[in-house]
Amino acid sequence: MSVLDQLAQWISQAIETGFSVTVPPEEVQLDLPPDAALGDLAFGCFPLAKACRRAPQQIALELARRLEGHPGLVAVRADGPYLNLSLEKSAWFAEVLGGWLAAGPELALPAEQRRRYLVEFSCPNTNKPQHLGHVRNNFLGDALSRLLGAVGHEVTRVNLINDRGIHICKSMLAWQRWGEGRTPENTGRKGDHLVGDSYVEFASRLAAEEAAWRQDRGLAGPATEVEHAKFEAQSELLGAARLLLQAWEAGDEGVHALWRRMNDWVLAGYRETYTRQGIDFDRVFYESEIWKLGRSEVEEGLARGVFRREPGGAVVCPLEELGLEPKILLRSDGTAIYMTQDLGNAVMRHRQLGFDAMIYVVGSEQEHHFRVLFHILGKLGYDWAGRLTHFSYGMVNLPSGRMKSREGTVVDADDLLDELELACRRVLEESQKRSDLPDAQKDEIVCQLALAAVKYFVLKVNPRLDMLYDPEESIDLAGNTGPYLQYAHARIRSLVRKSGLEPDGQQSFELLVEPEEVELLKTLALWPREVRLAAAQLNPARVAQRTYELARCFSRFFNAHSVFDRVDDPRLAAQRIALVAAVGAALRRGLDLLGIPTPERI
RNA sequence: GCUCCCGUAGCUCAGUGGAUAGAGCGUCGGUCUCCGGAACCGAGUGCGUAGGUUCGAUUCCUACCGGGAGCACCA
């Protein structure tokens, strides 16, 4: 039994014998006192006050009296309503460091709490390259999958690539008309960017067409909704794009050939982007393969009276119970919409892969959509509808405001990493520290630093909230940043290498008594609990915060004490090396949960 | 108009209803004959407003103010 579990059990017993109140050990909540001088761990007696019918202060006094003298407890005191406990450190060090220096502490939940998770994330459209919004999605989906896997769940990472629809037809049309036969091969341009160029071309040509259309009609000022709708109905370009979509849906061979060719360009580009970001998937689905699936679900729902047909011919799902207007599921012309496809998609997913829970990593602007989707699935009688979760994350804004593709203010994912790598390379070369490293290794370190900078920057903020992406701040390597954490790790690895020791924790630790050492011990001891909490809250940012706190705690220790230089007692050096190596292992684990690489040298 | 989310330090963000609300950046001032200074320490300023629940509220509830998003036969 671990030191913490033992302590919880003693407290549980003391409550039982002292007040005849039952609190299971796993519900004994141990916290850190605000000041280490009070003790190592604290137990707040407030929640017991009611059941014990006693003031928290009295409960603390009584518990302190009963715990006095337990082996391994060096001090027990009641400070007001708190029970503060000081532990015998040597055995605690041995347990905690031994755990980190072996396989790492047990993070997995009890078997009965483990689940099969499907995590769907990324889900890009294949008409243009990925931008900062996708980057947040990719990082969050990846980190969430890692986190759930770390606590023992079985995780399947799923990507659904939206490779069909009107948006691709716009890129296709522009490429046909103005692409001049450009290909990734004959231009050297990355495929997704090349296709994106055509999409941009389409948008600007369409804007020009609308301007001309308005001029012909003598319309001035900003377009009203009605005018805009009228233009869209009459637009030659949009009409041509729609014709392409119809031809695609009819299976036109020429259209499919072009579509396949351009999609392949994009997908090849995406593969590079994903690799560079350290993102991968267990299953990749393509919208083009499953887009028809939803229709039969809707027809069955119609037959069973869950849905109804409107006079115009459209099929809708009534939603009075949510206080909402009926949701259209099939247009009056019989074609499917987004919701229809998502219905089919969910049903297919459940049939094909099965799951205890499925998590959709999608921006907060689609909260309404998912609420309605889950509700309709429930109405269709799928009991697993209650096991679907929309992991809703906030938007990424820039110092200049919201990203707008129309105004060209989107931050491209590849450009972003290019710039970060450039900045990291500059710093690395200016520092001249690693001039001895071969170029290939320097290149790799530069990539790892850049990735750490952007990943940590994005992952350290609460996913639910909108966030500000400040390019200036993101290339900073000091302070609460990914590179700072990598650096702390690399320093530790360097120390361990230089020590010539290979600590495994199988030793005594009676010489580690400095406050900074004890702080590290406590941080390491409580780390597994924090990870489980982060997983339960679906919050990778919590892992980022805890990992940073550990690194800062280490820096404080390292600044105050020598590890082996000027340490006369070789036993103290060996004990400190073991401590430091355990911190290194924990930093690596924390960064790994965030998908951030941990180079041995920087 | 209706619904949802967010207002914590100059800026960007932490903070399971409990002890003196914390970090980073920026500003100012320090440390170290430093094993990797991308470090460490100190100073300074803060819970949008008003009520309510509670022994106790930054945290829960209500209203208001401010910001954002959503409410398509778009995705």
XYZ file of C-alpha atoms (C1' of nucleotides) in Angstrom:
677
model
C 0.000 0.000 0.000
C 1.327 3.431 -0.889
C 2.141 6.014 1.722
C -0.787 8.183 0.630
C -3.232 5.277 0.677
C -2.015 4.239 4.106
C -2.517 7.743 5.399
C -6.027 7.924 3.983
C -6.847 4.634 5.666
C -5.617 5.819 9.035
C -7.677 8.964 8.779
C -10.689 6.945 7.750
C -10.243 4.687 10.771
C -9.750 7.604 13.120
C -13.008 9.135 11.925
C -14.781 5.830 12.403
C -13.505 5.174 15.910
C -13.671 8.781 17.014
C -17.108 9.714 15.704
C -18.719 6.502 14.447
C -18.908 8.104 11.018
C -17.867 6.140 7.942
C -15.706 7.804 5.322
C -14.091 5.329 2.899
C -10.332 5.882 2.501
C -10.721 6.771 -1.180
C -12.927 9.688 -0.176
C -10.386 11.114 2.215
C -9.258 14.235 0.409
C -5.661 15.190 1.167
C -4.455 18.628 0.130
C -1.256 20.571 0.328
C -1.056 23.070 3.187
C -0.476 26.667 2.082
C 2.806 26.693 3.953
C 5.130 23.693 4.117
C 5.927 24.617 7.711
C 2.417 23.494 8.662
C 2.982 19.999 7.355
C 3.299 17.904 4.219
C -0.350 17.161 3.736
C -3.570 18.598 5.027
C -6.998 17.222 5.709
C -9.819 19.757 5.941
C -12.453 18.751 8.465
C -15.295 20.940 7.186
C -17.203 18.216 5.355
C -17.293 16.092 8.500
C -18.809 18.785 10.679
C -22.387 17.883 9.841
C -22.099 14.113 10.117
C -20.066 14.317 13.330
C -22.185 17.147 14.729
C -19.057 18.790 15.958
C -17.148 21.916 14.993
C -14.393 21.294 12.415
C -11.829 22.612 14.894
C -12.831 20.001 17.453
C -12.788 17.257 14.846
C -9.274 18.248 13.825
C -8.140 18.133 17.441
C -9.693 14.727 18.012
C -8.249 13.256 14.814
C -4.831 14.668 15.652
C -4.996 12.977 19.038
C -5.885 9.638 17.497
C -3.271 9.761 14.755
C -0.469 10.750 17.071
C 2.255 8.166 17.181
C 1.408 6.230 14.019
C 4.594 4.896 12.418
C 5.730 7.082 9.570
C 4.040 10.187 10.944
C 6.594 12.569 12.382
C 4.161 15.324 13.286
C 0.413 15.642 13.577
C -1.196 18.919 14.412
C -4.562 20.558 14.344
C -4.448 24.058 12.928
C -7.942 25.357 13.353
C -10.223 23.211 11.189
C -7.304 21.535 9.446
C -5.431 18.411 10.334
C -1.840 18.867 9.202
C 0.424 15.885 8.842
C 4.167 15.547 8.424
C 5.475 12.277 7.110
C 8.701 10.432 7.596
C 10.383 11.283 4.278
C 12.891 8.538 3.655
C 10.395 5.750 2.996
C 8.180 8.112 1.034
C 11.075 9.117 -1.187
C 11.936 5.468 -1.755
C 8.391 4.664 -2.807
C 7.843 7.669 -5.059
C 11.260 7.824 -6.697
C 11.324 4.062 -7.091
C 8.036 4.303 -8.968
C 9.211 7.024 -11.315
C 12.569 5.411 -11.974
C 11.016 2.064 -12.814
C 7.987 1.876 -15.087
C 6.506 5.120 -13.800
C 3.705 5.344 -11.253
C 0.439 3.592 -11.895
C -1.906 5.979 -13.673
C -4.516 3.492 -14.808
C -7.955 3.490 -13.291
C -9.379 0.294 -11.806
C -10.435 -2.081 -14.577
C -14.141 -1.519 -13.985
C -13.740 2.197 -14.651
C -11.980 1.817 -17.981
C -13.942 2.481 -21.139
C -13.658 2.191 -24.893
C -13.427 5.692 -26.296
C -13.712 6.914 -29.853
C -12.163 10.331 -30.251
C -13.002 12.069 -33.508
C -10.897 15.084 -34.305
C -9.281 17.215 -37.029
C -11.893 16.554 -39.741
C -10.613 19.010 -42.354
C -12.215 20.045 -45.645
C -10.013 19.215 -48.607
C -10.352 22.533 -50.396
C -7.558 24.399 -48.664
C -4.607 23.980 -46.308
C -5.031 23.781 -42.552
C -4.873 26.894 -40.404
C -4.483 27.775 -36.748
C -8.039 26.684 -35.962
C -7.251 23.157 -37.187
C -4.019 23.278 -35.227
C -5.869 23.758 -31.950
C -8.230 20.960 -32.884
C -5.401 18.606 -33.837
C -3.432 19.278 -30.667
C -6.450 18.988 -28.400
C -7.702 15.782 -30.018
C -4.251 14.265 -29.847
C -3.594 15.302 -26.236
C -7.042 14.195 -25.141
C -6.504 10.782 -26.737
C -3.137 10.449 -25.027
C -4.587 11.473 -21.699
C -7.490 9.038 -21.844
C -5.136 6.280 -22.941
C -2.745 7.043 -20.089
C -5.373 6.411 -17.432
C -6.208 3.046 -18.935
C -9.025 3.676 -21.387
C -8.941 2.077 -24.808
C -8.832 4.919 -27.305
C -9.462 4.866 -31.041
C -8.503 8.085 -32.814
C -10.718 8.811 -35.761
C -10.437 11.382 -38.513
C -13.266 12.155 -40.912
C -12.017 13.905 -43.988
C -14.617 16.033 -45.688
C -13.487 15.419 -49.236
C -16.735 16.098 -51.096
C -19.168 18.943 -51.392
C -19.565 22.356 -52.871
C -16.339 23.731 -51.348
C -14.169 21.272 -53.267
C -16.130 21.949 -56.428
C -15.235 25.637 -56.096
C -11.530 24.800 -55.987
C -11.985 22.386 -58.891
C -13.777 24.940 -61.025
C -11.187 27.647 -60.386
C -8.381 25.237 -61.167
C -10.052 24.215 -64.433
C -10.544 27.789 -65.552
C -7.495 29.596 -64.223
C -5.144 26.927 -62.900
C -3.122 26.802 -66.117
C -2.277 23.184 -65.508
C -0.333 23.887 -62.340
C 0.422 20.788 -60.283
C 2.494 20.141 -57.169
C 5.008 18.406 -59.431
C 5.503 21.195 -61.963
C 5.402 24.039 -59.431
C 6.928 22.477 -56.328
C 4.004 23.858 -54.347
C 2.640 21.695 -51.554
C -0.574 20.074 -52.752
C -2.974 21.448 -50.165
C -1.630 24.947 -50.724
C -1.932 24.623 -54.487
C -5.572 23.621 -54.173
C -6.060 26.385 -51.658
C -4.749 28.868 -54.221
C -7.606 27.885 -56.494
C -10.093 28.249 -53.681
C -8.844 31.765 -53.033
C -9.005 32.460 -56.754
C -12.623 31.328 -56.801
C -13.484 33.589 -53.895
C -11.933 36.662 -55.458
C -13.462 35.978 -58.877
C -16.824 35.538 -57.217
C -16.436 38.834 -55.380
C -15.576 40.499 -58.696
C -18.610 38.937 -60.311
C -20.844 40.215 -57.534
C -19.375 43.725 -57.811
C -19.991 43.769 -61.563
C -23.481 42.373 -61.086
C -24.289 45.120 -58.629
C -22.877 47.797 -60.864
C -25.029 46.626 -63.775
C -28.065 47.072 -61.581
C -26.931 50.408 -60.200
C -26.751 49.044 -56.633
C -24.561 50.945 -54.229
C -23.398 50.506 -50.669
C -23.126 47.239 -48.810
C -25.267 44.423 -50.150
C -28.468 43.639 -48.325
C -29.284 40.045 -47.542
C -31.922 39.968 -50.200
C -29.588 41.384 -52.849
C -26.866 38.977 -51.889
C -29.208 35.995 -52.063
C -30.426 37.145 -55.439
C -26.897 37.393 -56.717
C -26.040 33.932 -55.420
C -29.028 32.504 -57.260
C -27.939 34.171 -60.487
C -24.165 33.836 -60.215
C -22.579 32.119 -63.167
C -19.653 30.901 -61.056
C -21.770 29.448 -58.285
C -24.015 27.898 -60.898
C -21.049 26.257 -62.544
C -19.799 24.969 -59.180
C -23.220 23.541 -58.439
C -23.226 21.833 -61.819
C -19.894 20.252 -60.931
C -21.339 18.984 -57.669
C -24.338 17.519 -59.459
C -22.053 15.860 -62.000
C -19.951 14.500 -59.152
C -23.006 13.115 -57.409
C -24.173 11.592 -60.692
C -20.836 9.809 -60.947
C -19.478 11.707 -63.961
C -16.136 10.099 -64.761
C -14.308 13.219 -65.875
C -15.383 15.161 -62.797
C -14.388 12.282 -60.554
C -10.985 12.065 -62.190
C -10.284 15.735 -61.516
C -11.748 15.462 -58.018
C -9.565 12.457 -57.220
C -6.483 14.157 -58.609
C -6.948 17.346 -56.604
C -7.939 15.479 -53.441
C -4.789 13.402 -53.711
C -2.752 16.586 -53.825
C -4.436 17.867 -50.702
C -4.177 14.597 -48.829
C -0.474 14.306 -49.619
C -0.051 17.808 -48.217
C -2.049 16.910 -45.115
C 0.096 13.856 -44.500
C 3.116 16.145 -44.297
C 1.295 18.581 -42.028
C 0.129 15.845 -39.671
C 3.565 14.241 -39.518
C 5.143 17.551 -38.737
C 2.616 18.170 -35.984
C 3.093 14.696 -34.544
C -0.524 13.771 -35.177
C -1.816 10.391 -36.295
C -5.036 8.429 -36.403
C -6.146 4.842 -35.970
C -8.937 5.185 -38.514
C -9.502 7.672 -41.298
C -12.933 7.960 -42.868
C -13.812 9.882 -46.002
C -17.039 11.776 -46.409
C -17.208 10.622 -50.030
C -17.542 7.038 -48.860
C -20.262 7.583 -46.311
C -22.195 10.667 -47.351
C -25.254 8.693 -48.415
C -25.567 6.817 -45.138
C -27.885 9.206 -43.326
C -30.764 8.975 -45.754
C -31.964 5.512 -44.738
C -31.956 6.549 -41.086
C -34.174 9.484 -41.933
C -36.498 7.352 -44.027
C -36.846 4.832 -41.260
C -37.525 7.575 -38.754
C -40.161 8.913 -41.116
C -41.785 5.508 -41.427
C -41.882 5.155 -37.646
C -43.419 8.573 -37.188
C -40.417 10.090 -35.398
C -40.030 12.544 -38.272
C -42.652 14.058 -40.535
C -42.881 15.365 -44.064
C -43.656 19.035 -44.576
C -46.102 20.228 -47.264
C -43.148 21.349 -49.393
C -41.710 17.835 -49.313
C -38.875 18.357 -46.843
C -38.488 15.877 -43.997
C -38.157 17.405 -40.552
C -37.713 16.360 -36.963
C -40.003 18.223 -34.566
C -38.139 19.693 -31.613
C -40.847 21.348 -29.528
C -39.502 19.533 -26.475
C -36.307 21.585 -26.827
C -38.261 24.718 -27.576
C -36.843 24.766 -31.081
C -38.148 24.955 -34.606
C -38.305 21.649 -36.497
C -34.920 20.597 -37.867
C -34.767 19.882 -41.605
C -33.251 16.477 -42.336
C -33.926 16.139 -46.073
C -34.440 19.108 -48.382
C -37.588 19.292 -50.462
C -35.530 18.114 -53.426
C -34.606 15.038 -51.394
C -30.938 15.882 -50.914
C -29.159 15.414 -47.641
C -27.662 18.092 -45.406
C -24.926 18.140 -42.775
C -27.205 16.854 -40.016
C -28.350 13.952 -42.168
C -24.811 12.843 -42.782
C -23.888 13.145 -39.127
C -26.814 10.926 -38.179
C -25.668 8.247 -40.591
C -22.104 8.740 -39.531
C -22.845 8.160 -35.854
C -24.939 5.071 -36.519
C -22.275 3.628 -38.786
C -19.543 4.381 -36.268
C -21.398 2.574 -33.546
C -22.099 -0.431 -35.739
C -18.645 -0.665 -37.176
C -16.372 0.178 -34.280
C -18.554 0.175 -31.196
C -17.755 2.320 -28.173
C -18.655 3.072 -24.596
C -18.295 6.737 -25.380
C -17.589 8.838 -28.443
C -16.070 12.289 -28.208
C -16.388 14.801 -31.030
C -13.626 17.391 -30.889
C -15.332 20.306 -32.634
C -15.389 24.073 -32.112
C -17.869 25.694 -29.760
C -19.725 27.332 -32.635
C -21.264 23.911 -33.305
C -22.646 23.309 -29.833
C -26.173 23.788 -31.061
C -25.653 21.340 -33.904
C -24.416 18.583 -31.604
C -27.110 19.168 -29.052
C -29.691 18.637 -31.780
C -27.795 15.695 -33.286
C -27.599 13.818 -29.981
C -31.226 14.568 -29.254
C -32.418 13.241 -32.615
C -30.348 10.074 -32.213
C -32.062 9.575 -28.876
C -35.456 10.029 -30.508
C -34.512 7.390 -33.027
C -34.145 5.055 -30.079
C -30.402 4.650 -29.945
C -29.573 4.146 -26.303
C -25.943 5.074 -26.942
C -26.953 8.630 -27.860
C -26.400 9.489 -24.205
C -22.802 8.382 -24.486
C -21.864 10.955 -27.091
C -19.957 14.034 -26.033
C -19.189 17.213 -27.866
C -15.749 18.295 -26.702
C -16.310 21.934 -27.424
C -13.333 24.220 -27.626
C -13.125 27.962 -28.101
C -11.960 29.989 -31.047
C -8.444 31.140 -31.679
C -8.187 34.893 -32.047
C -5.273 37.014 -33.123
C -4.094 40.275 -31.570
C -5.663 41.923 -34.621
C -8.973 40.219 -33.905
C -10.787 37.250 -35.340
C -9.225 35.224 -38.147
C -11.068 35.830 -41.398
C -10.193 33.887 -44.500
C -11.867 36.526 -46.638
C -9.519 39.175 -45.316
C -6.513 36.926 -45.533
C -5.852 37.085 -41.796
C -5.811 33.329 -41.238
C -2.595 31.887 -39.888
C -1.550 28.961 -42.046
C -0.464 25.871 -40.107
C 2.621 25.174 -42.212
C 3.735 28.807 -42.333
C 3.355 28.976 -38.594
C 5.752 26.098 -37.991
C 8.150 27.453 -40.622
C 8.369 30.748 -38.787
C 8.725 29.142 -35.392
C 11.502 26.918 -36.670
C 13.283 29.920 -38.103
C 13.071 31.710 -34.773
C 14.231 28.654 -32.837
C 17.148 28.138 -35.203
C 18.243 31.719 -34.713
C 18.245 31.337 -30.933
C 20.070 28.037 -31.100
C 22.776 29.465 -33.302
C 23.163 32.640 -31.289
C 23.615 30.667 -28.108
C 26.451 28.727 -29.773
C 26.070 26.143 -27.088
C 25.493 23.222 -29.291
C 27.884 24.058 -32.026
C 29.372 20.619 -31.500
C 26.201 18.861 -32.606
C 25.925 17.553 -36.166
C 23.608 19.545 -38.433
C 21.073 16.767 -38.752
C 20.617 16.670 -35.005
C 20.368 20.453 -34.826
C 17.639 20.348 -37.464
C 15.728 17.838 -35.426
C 16.074 19.876 -32.251
C 14.875 22.985 -34.049
C 11.731 21.136 -35.160
C 11.175 19.804 -31.660
C 11.563 23.225 -30.089
C 9.185 24.850 -32.543
C 6.587 22.150 -32.032
C 6.910 22.427 -28.267
C 6.491 26.194 -28.451
C 3.211 26.119 -30.360
C 1.764 22.974 -28.773
C 2.342 24.138 -25.242
C 1.116 27.609 -26.068
C -2.150 26.179 -27.357
C -2.595 23.379 -24.831
C -1.893 25.319 -21.662
C -5.129 27.265 -21.900
C -8.460 25.821 -20.886
C -9.893 24.247 -24.070
C -13.354 25.583 -23.406
C -12.266 29.189 -23.647
C -11.530 31.352 -26.623
C -7.834 32.033 -26.736
C -5.532 34.645 -28.095
C -2.674 33.531 -30.287
C 0.102 36.075 -30.043
C 2.893 35.158 -32.509
C 5.389 37.312 -30.605
C 4.682 35.538 -27.367
C 4.563 32.070 -28.884
C 8.182 32.205 -30.052
C 9.340 33.095 -26.563
C 11.432 30.296 -25.097
C 11.529 31.563 -21.520
C 8.943 31.466 -18.791
C 5.883 29.250 -18.933
C 6.621 27.735 -22.339
C 7.152 24.380 -23.977
C 10.853 24.985 -24.655
C 11.414 25.907 -21.001
C 10.044 22.493 -20.054
C 12.128 20.748 -22.701
C 15.155 22.622 -21.481
C 14.570 21.598 -17.878
C 14.310 18.006 -19.052
C 17.454 18.215 -21.176
C 19.433 19.707 -18.312
C 18.366 16.846 -16.090
C 19.337 14.270 -18.678
C 22.680 15.955 -19.028
C 23.184 15.885 -15.276
C 22.372 12.213 -15.049
C 24.731 11.435 -17.918
C 27.545 13.364 -16.275
C 26.984 11.729 -12.931
C 27.778 8.387 -14.457
C 25.098 6.847 -12.262
C 22.029 4.918 -13.267
C 19.636 5.506 -10.411
C 16.837 2.995 -10.044
C 15.475 4.202 -6.727
C 16.528 1.055 -4.910
C 18.443 2.890 -2.228
C 17.862 4.920 0.905
C 17.004 8.620 0.919
C 17.627 9.691 4.473
C 19.830 12.621 3.346
C 17.145 14.396 1.329
C 15.816 16.844 3.876
C 16.005 20.254 2.232
C 12.647 22.020 1.719
C 13.183 22.142 -2.041
C 13.731 18.391 -2.073
C 10.607 17.723 -0.080
C 8.610 19.995 -2.377
C 9.747 17.929 -5.341
C 8.804 14.755 -3.536
C 5.286 15.994 -2.879
C 4.839 17.227 -6.416
C 5.959 13.878 -7.800
C 3.799 11.957 -5.338
C 0.630 13.852 -6.212
C 1.246 13.894 -9.960
C -0.693 10.686 -10.806
C -3.754 12.005 -9.045
C -3.557 15.215 -11.057
C -3.387 13.277 -14.306
C -6.426 11.219 -13.390
C -8.252 14.417 -12.517
C -7.261 15.962 -15.843
C -8.549 12.880 -17.655
C -11.832 12.922 -15.754
C -12.258 16.582 -16.656
C -11.135 16.020 -20.252
C -8.671 18.826 -19.716
C -5.142 18.512 -21.113
C -4.419 22.041 -19.901
C -4.315 20.672 -16.391
C -1.463 18.363 -17.392
C 0.367 21.322 -18.897
C -0.015 23.332 -15.714
C 1.165 20.535 -13.436
C 4.126 19.762 -15.649
C 5.132 23.385 -15.577
C 4.832 23.510 -11.802
C 7.108 20.502 -11.560
C 9.708 22.125 -13.807
C 9.599 25.319 -11.793
C 9.923 23.351 -8.586
C 12.970 21.644 -10.043
C 14.547 24.929 -11.100
C 14.134 26.272 -7.607
C 15.805 23.197 -6.165
C 18.562 23.266 -8.753
C 19.260 26.904 -8.085
C 19.545 26.372 -4.360
C 21.535 23.143 -4.232
C 24.277 21.339 -6.016
C 23.617 17.850 -7.229
C 27.129 16.509 -7.371
C 29.521 19.388 -7.877
C 30.770 20.519 -4.485
C 28.849 17.731 -2.821
C 31.339 15.977 -0.603
C 29.191 13.095 0.485
C 28.836 10.647 -2.417
C 25.741 9.199 -0.786
C 24.038 12.606 -0.905
C 25.041 13.000 -4.537
C 23.599 9.597 -5.369
C 20.353 10.389 -3.597
C 20.036 13.731 -5.333
C 20.772 12.203 -8.710
C 17.973 9.738 -8.132
C 15.631 12.583 -7.238
C 16.636 14.571 -10.275
C 16.330 11.577 -12.577
C 12.819 10.926 -11.267
C 11.875 14.523 -12.002
C 13.240 14.041 -15.513
C 11.078 10.963 -15.978
C 8.023 12.852 -14.785
C 8.698 15.803 -17.064
C 9.051 13.442 -19.980
C 5.796 11.742 -19.109
C 3.972 15.037 -18.767
C 5.248 16.394 -22.047
C 4.503 13.078 -23.720
C 0.873 13.380 -22.621
C 0.767 16.695 -24.450
C 2.401 15.239 -27.547
C 5.551 17.314 -26.993
C 8.893 15.676 -27.799
C 11.638 15.578 -25.156
C 15.104 15.701 -26.709
C 17.999 14.403 -24.606
C 20.064 17.438 -25.565
C 19.165 20.883 -26.801
C -35.648 38.862 -30.167
C -34.244 33.979 -27.896
C -30.276 30.484 -26.185
C -25.315 29.345 -24.670
C -20.248 30.779 -23.171
C -16.781 34.259 -20.988
C -15.499 38.845 -17.552
C -9.539 37.341 -11.948
C -2.841 41.928 -11.972
C -1.115 46.786 -17.439
C -1.328 42.077 -21.038
C -2.019 36.487 -21.563
C -3.858 32.914 -18.374
C -4.257 29.325 -13.423
C -7.459 28.665 -9.363
C -12.264 20.315 -6.986
C -17.445 25.957 -1.724
C -12.517 26.397 2.593
C -5.991 28.545 5.505
C -2.738 34.790 3.213
C -6.438 34.324 -4.741
C -1.484 32.370 -8.001
C 1.889 31.939 -12.628
C 4.138 33.905 -17.259
C 5.068 38.393 -20.030
C 6.062 43.570 -19.203
C 8.239 47.258 -15.259
C 11.703 48.051 -11.215
C 15.409 45.883 -7.990
C 18.470 41.731 -6.721
C 21.219 36.451 -6.731
C 24.897 32.965 -8.314
C 33.566 31.915 -8.430
C 26.487 28.762 -12.095
C 26.828 20.588 -12.391
C 23.582 23.798 -19.216
C 21.419 31.566 -17.116
C 16.141 29.318 -21.991
C 17.693 29.934 -14.365
C 16.485 31.713 -9.404
C 14.764 35.540 -5.657
C 12.158 40.124 -4.370
C 8.740 44.552 -5.249
C 3.979 46.291 -7.379
C -1.198 46.264 -9.115
C -6.695 42.179 -9.226
C -11.864 38.466 -8.461
C -17.190 43.448 -13.953
C -21.654 45.538 -10.678
C -25.655 44.594 -7.171
C -28.290 41.186 -4.443
C -29.078 36.020 -2.575
C -27.800 30.847 -0.590
C -23.892 29.222 3.075
C -20.492 28.752 9.258
C -17.603 30.306 4.821
C -18.441 32.445 -2.351
C -13.502 34.137 -7.311
C -16.265 29.355 -7.246
C -23.373 28.036 -6.558
C -28.243 31.066 -7.750
C -30.754 35.760 -9.691
C -30.577 40.474 -12.060
C -27.769 44.040 -14.555
C -23.395 45.834 -17.388
C -19.518 44.508 -20.926
C -17.408 40.906 -24.712
C -18.032 36.467 -27.884
C -20.781 32.555 -30.301
C -25.187 30.254 -32.017
C -30.488 30.130 -33.405
C -30.129 27.757 -42.394
C -33.776 23.333 -47.160
C -24.646 26.101 -45.271
C -20.689 23.035 -43.353
